[in-house]
Amino acid sequence: MTVTAKICGIRDAAAMQAAVANGAGFVGLVFYPQSPRSVSPGTAAKLAALVPDTVTKVGLFVDPDNRHIGNVLDEVSLDLLQLHGDETPDRCKEIRTRFELPIMKAVKVATLADVEGANDYSGVVDWLMFDAKAPESQPGALPGGNARTFDWTLLAGWKWPVPWMLAGGLTADNVAAAVTRSGALFVDVSSGVEAAPGQKDPAEIARFLAAVAAL
């Protein structure tokens, strides 16, 4: 089984170079100001310039308006737009059509009903991502990157018409179990390779990617 990893929330050159050098298939840049992982379009452009064409550059947005997306794309060359808020299928379709870029929709999961909700996006997005839903007891939680996992077996055996990625609390130490239980062929990590929120650790990036390569 070949599993491909995305390193998300990169904010500096050392982290980007570690991701690329150690075999990440995707790298994520966050354009959500409330996140400690957010970067400006100018900084993102410099980081994107370090990425070879063989690695997919992903821009993460949370309930963005068209102006925000447009301002980012004016400066940054992205390959995929990740929508990590409460975007409806119609809104995903609108963004996909307007900006002529593929869309990855994040689905927040706590129960089987959440997984079933992914079917609403069939035919309007190019990728799905399944991330852990923050509990109501955590009112200040970010849309993602909260270092929380969910029951990976909820995803086992499902077939969707588009590829999908597993996120939520993954680390070098649990990614093998996560892949085994969910059947994921693509995995996403952010907080699991950080020394502090928003501060990526190049050594942890290398360790995570080595764990994925060993699968």
PDB file of N, CA, C and O in Angstrom, residues 27 37 52 54-55 57 60 62 66 83 89 91 97 102 108 120 135 146 148 158 161 174 177 192 200 206:
ATOM      1  N   VAL A  27       1.590  19.993   0.275  1.00  0.00           N
ATOM      2  CA  VAL A  27       1.954  20.941   1.330  1.00  0.00           C
ATOM      3  C   VAL A  27       0.826  21.958   1.442  1.00  0.00           C
ATOM      4  O   VAL A  27       0.242  22.376   0.439  1.00  0.00           O
ATOM      5  N   ARG A  37      -1.408  29.224  12.396  1.00  0.00           N
ATOM      6  CA  ARG A  37      -0.657  28.738  11.231  1.00  0.00           C
ATOM      7  C   ARG A  37      -0.871  29.612   9.993  1.00  0.00           C
ATOM      8  O   ARG A  37      -0.371  29.303   8.922  1.00  0.00           O
ATOM      9  N   PRO A  52       8.537  22.001  -5.652  1.00  0.00           N
ATOM     10  CA  PRO A  52       8.617  21.520  -7.034  1.00  0.00           C
ATOM     11  C   PRO A  52       7.238  21.187  -7.588  1.00  0.00           C
ATOM     12  O   PRO A  52       6.270  21.010  -6.841  1.00  0.00           O
ATOM     13  N   THR A  54       6.156  18.560  -8.667  1.00  0.00           N
ATOM     14  CA  THR A  54       5.704  17.213  -8.305  1.00  0.00           C
ATOM     15  C   THR A  54       4.932  17.185  -6.989  1.00  0.00           C
ATOM     16  O   THR A  54       4.343  16.163  -6.627  1.00  0.00           O
ATOM     17  N   VAL A  55       4.933  18.295  -6.253  1.00  0.00           N
ATOM     18  CA  VAL A  55       4.238  18.385  -4.965  1.00  0.00           C
ATOM     19  C   VAL A  55       3.060  19.344  -5.118  1.00  0.00           C
ATOM     20  O   VAL A  55       3.196  20.436  -5.677  1.00  0.00           O
ATOM     21  N   LYS A  57       0.439  22.046  -4.116  1.00  0.00           N
ATOM     22  CA  LYS A  57       0.339  23.177  -3.193  1.00  0.00           C
ATOM     23  C   LYS A  57      -1.134  23.446  -2.885  1.00  0.00           C
ATOM     24  O   LYS A  57      -1.922  23.742  -3.780  1.00  0.00           O
ATOM     25  N   LEU A  60      -5.553  26.533   2.295  1.00  0.00           N
ATOM     26  CA  LEU A  60      -6.656  26.259   3.197  1.00  0.00           C
ATOM     27  C   LEU A  60      -7.411  27.544   3.520  1.00  0.00           C
ATOM     28  O   LEU A  60      -6.815  28.534   3.950  1.00  0.00           O
ATOM     29  N   VAL A  62     -11.304  29.113   5.224  1.00  0.00           N
ATOM     30  CA  VAL A  62     -12.452  28.816   6.083  1.00  0.00           C
ATOM     31  C   VAL A  62     -13.559  29.812   5.770  1.00  0.00           C
ATOM     32  O   VAL A  62     -13.429  31.003   6.050  1.00  0.00           O
ATOM     33  N   ASN A  66     -15.190  35.636  -2.010  1.00  0.00           N
ATOM     34  CA  ASN A  66     -14.445  35.577  -3.263  1.00  0.00           C
ATOM     35  C   ASN A  66     -13.267  36.541  -3.278  1.00  0.00           C
ATOM     36  O   ASN A  66     -12.226  36.261  -3.878  1.00  0.00           O
ATOM     37  N   LEU A  83     -11.359  23.757   1.533  1.00  0.00           N
ATOM     38  CA  LEU A  83     -12.401  24.516   2.217  1.00  0.00           C
ATOM     39  C   LEU A  83     -12.701  23.818   3.533  1.00  0.00           C
ATOM     40  O   LEU A  83     -13.233  22.712   3.562  1.00  0.00           O
ATOM     41  N   PRO A  89     -22.509  22.589  -0.407  1.00  0.00           N
ATOM     42  CA  PRO A  89     -22.171  22.090  -1.736  1.00  0.00           C
ATOM     43  C   PRO A  89     -22.288  23.170  -2.810  1.00  0.00           C
ATOM     44  O   PRO A  89     -21.428  23.248  -3.706  1.00  0.00           O
ATOM     45  N   ARG A  91     -21.869  26.383  -2.475  1.00  0.00           N
ATOM     46  CA  ARG A  91     -20.753  27.316  -2.348  1.00  0.00           C
ATOM     47  C   ARG A  91     -19.472  26.687  -2.881  1.00  0.00           C
ATOM     48  O   ARG A  91     -18.666  27.362  -3.551  1.00  0.00           O
ATOM     49  N   THR A  97     -16.018  26.783  -9.813  1.00  0.00           N
ATOM     50  CA  THR A  97     -16.291  27.340 -11.136  1.00  0.00           C
ATOM     51  C   THR A  97     -15.613  28.691 -11.329  1.00  0.00           C
ATOM     52  O   THR A  97     -14.999  28.956 -12.367  1.00  0.00           O
ATOM     53  N   PRO A 102      -9.344  22.881  -8.557  1.00  0.00           N
ATOM     54  CA  PRO A 102     -10.010  21.783  -7.848  1.00  0.00           C
ATOM     55  C   PRO A 102     -10.221  22.130  -6.380  1.00  0.00           C
ATOM     56  O   PRO A 102      -9.469  22.913  -5.786  1.00  0.00           O
ATOM     57  N   LYS A 108     -16.211  17.438   8.968  1.00  0.00           N
ATOM     58  CA  LYS A 108     -15.878  17.250  10.378  1.00  0.00           C
ATOM     59  C   LYS A 108     -16.650  16.034  10.915  1.00  0.00           C
ATOM     60  O   LYS A 108     -17.878  15.954  10.778  1.00  0.00           O
ATOM     61  N   ASP A 120     -23.277  14.559   0.284  1.00  0.00           N
ATOM     62  CA  ASP A 120     -23.887  15.794  -0.216  1.00  0.00           C
ATOM     63  C   ASP A 120     -22.971  16.522  -1.195  1.00  0.00           C
ATOM     64  O   ASP A 120     -23.437  17.340  -1.992  1.00  0.00           O
ATOM     65  N   PRO A 135     -15.509  19.146  19.903  1.00  0.00           N
ATOM     66  CA  PRO A 135     -16.695  18.990  20.751  1.00  0.00           C
ATOM     67  C   PRO A 135     -17.265  20.339  21.162  1.00  0.00           C
ATOM     68  O   PRO A 135     -16.557  21.356  21.181  1.00  0.00           O
ATOM     69  N   ASN A 146      -6.654  20.808  15.770  1.00  0.00           N
ATOM     70  CA  ASN A 146      -6.889  20.797  17.210  1.00  0.00           C
ATOM     71  C   ASN A 146      -6.271  19.594  17.920  1.00  0.00           C
ATOM     72  O   ASN A 146      -6.531  19.382  19.109  1.00  0.00           O
ATOM     73  N   ARG A 148      -6.993  16.525  17.690  1.00  0.00           N
ATOM     74  CA  ARG A 148      -8.028  15.572  18.099  1.00  0.00           C
ATOM     75  C   ARG A 148      -8.192  14.500  17.032  1.00  0.00           C
ATOM     76  O   ARG A 148      -8.158  14.795  15.833  1.00  0.00           O
ATOM     77  N   TRP A 158     -15.904   2.533   3.058  1.00  0.00           N
ATOM     78  CA  TRP A 158     -16.648   3.506   2.258  1.00  0.00           C
ATOM     79  C   TRP A 158     -15.986   3.718   0.902  1.00  0.00           C
ATOM     80  O   TRP A 158     -14.766   3.662   0.770  1.00  0.00           O
ATOM     81  N   PRO A 161     -16.728   8.812  -4.984  1.00  0.00           N
ATOM     82  CA  PRO A 161     -16.303   8.981  -6.378  1.00  0.00           C
ATOM     83  C   PRO A 161     -15.043   9.833  -6.531  1.00  0.00           C
ATOM     84  O   PRO A 161     -14.536   9.978  -7.641  1.00  0.00           O
ATOM     85  N   ASN A 174       0.937   7.335  15.539  1.00  0.00           N
ATOM     86  CA  ASN A 174      -0.382   6.711  15.355  1.00  0.00           C
ATOM     87  C   ASN A 174      -0.816   6.600  13.898  1.00  0.00           C
ATOM     88  O   ASN A 174      -1.886   6.050  13.616  1.00  0.00           O
ATOM     89  N   ALA A 177      -1.677   3.004  12.618  1.00  0.00           N
ATOM     90  CA  ALA A 177      -2.961   2.504  13.109  1.00  0.00           C
ATOM     91  C   ALA A 177      -4.121   3.214  12.417  1.00  0.00           C
ATOM     92  O   ALA A 177      -5.137   2.589  12.078  1.00  0.00           O
ATOM     93  N   GLY A 192       0.456  17.628  14.706  1.00  0.00           N
ATOM     94  CA  GLY A 192       1.254  16.460  15.065  1.00  0.00           C
ATOM     95  C   GLY A 192       2.720  16.544  14.709  1.00  0.00           C
ATOM     96  O   GLY A 192       3.501  15.648  15.073  1.00  0.00           O
ATOM     97  N   LYS A 200       6.276  24.564  13.176  1.00  0.00           N
ATOM     98  CA  LYS A 200       6.603  23.230  12.697  1.00  0.00           C
ATOM     99  C   LYS A 200       8.017  22.830  13.105  1.00  0.00           C
ATOM    100  O   LYS A 200       8.932  23.655  13.116  1.00  0.00           O
ATOM    101  N   ALA A 206      10.082  15.081   9.294  1.00  0.00           N
ATOM    102  CA  ALA A 206      10.839  13.966   8.724  1.00  0.00           C
ATOM    103  C   ALA A 206      10.400  12.638   9.341  1.00  0.00           C
ATOM    104  O   ALA A 206      10.254  11.623   8.647  1.00  0.00           O
TER     105      ALA A 206
END
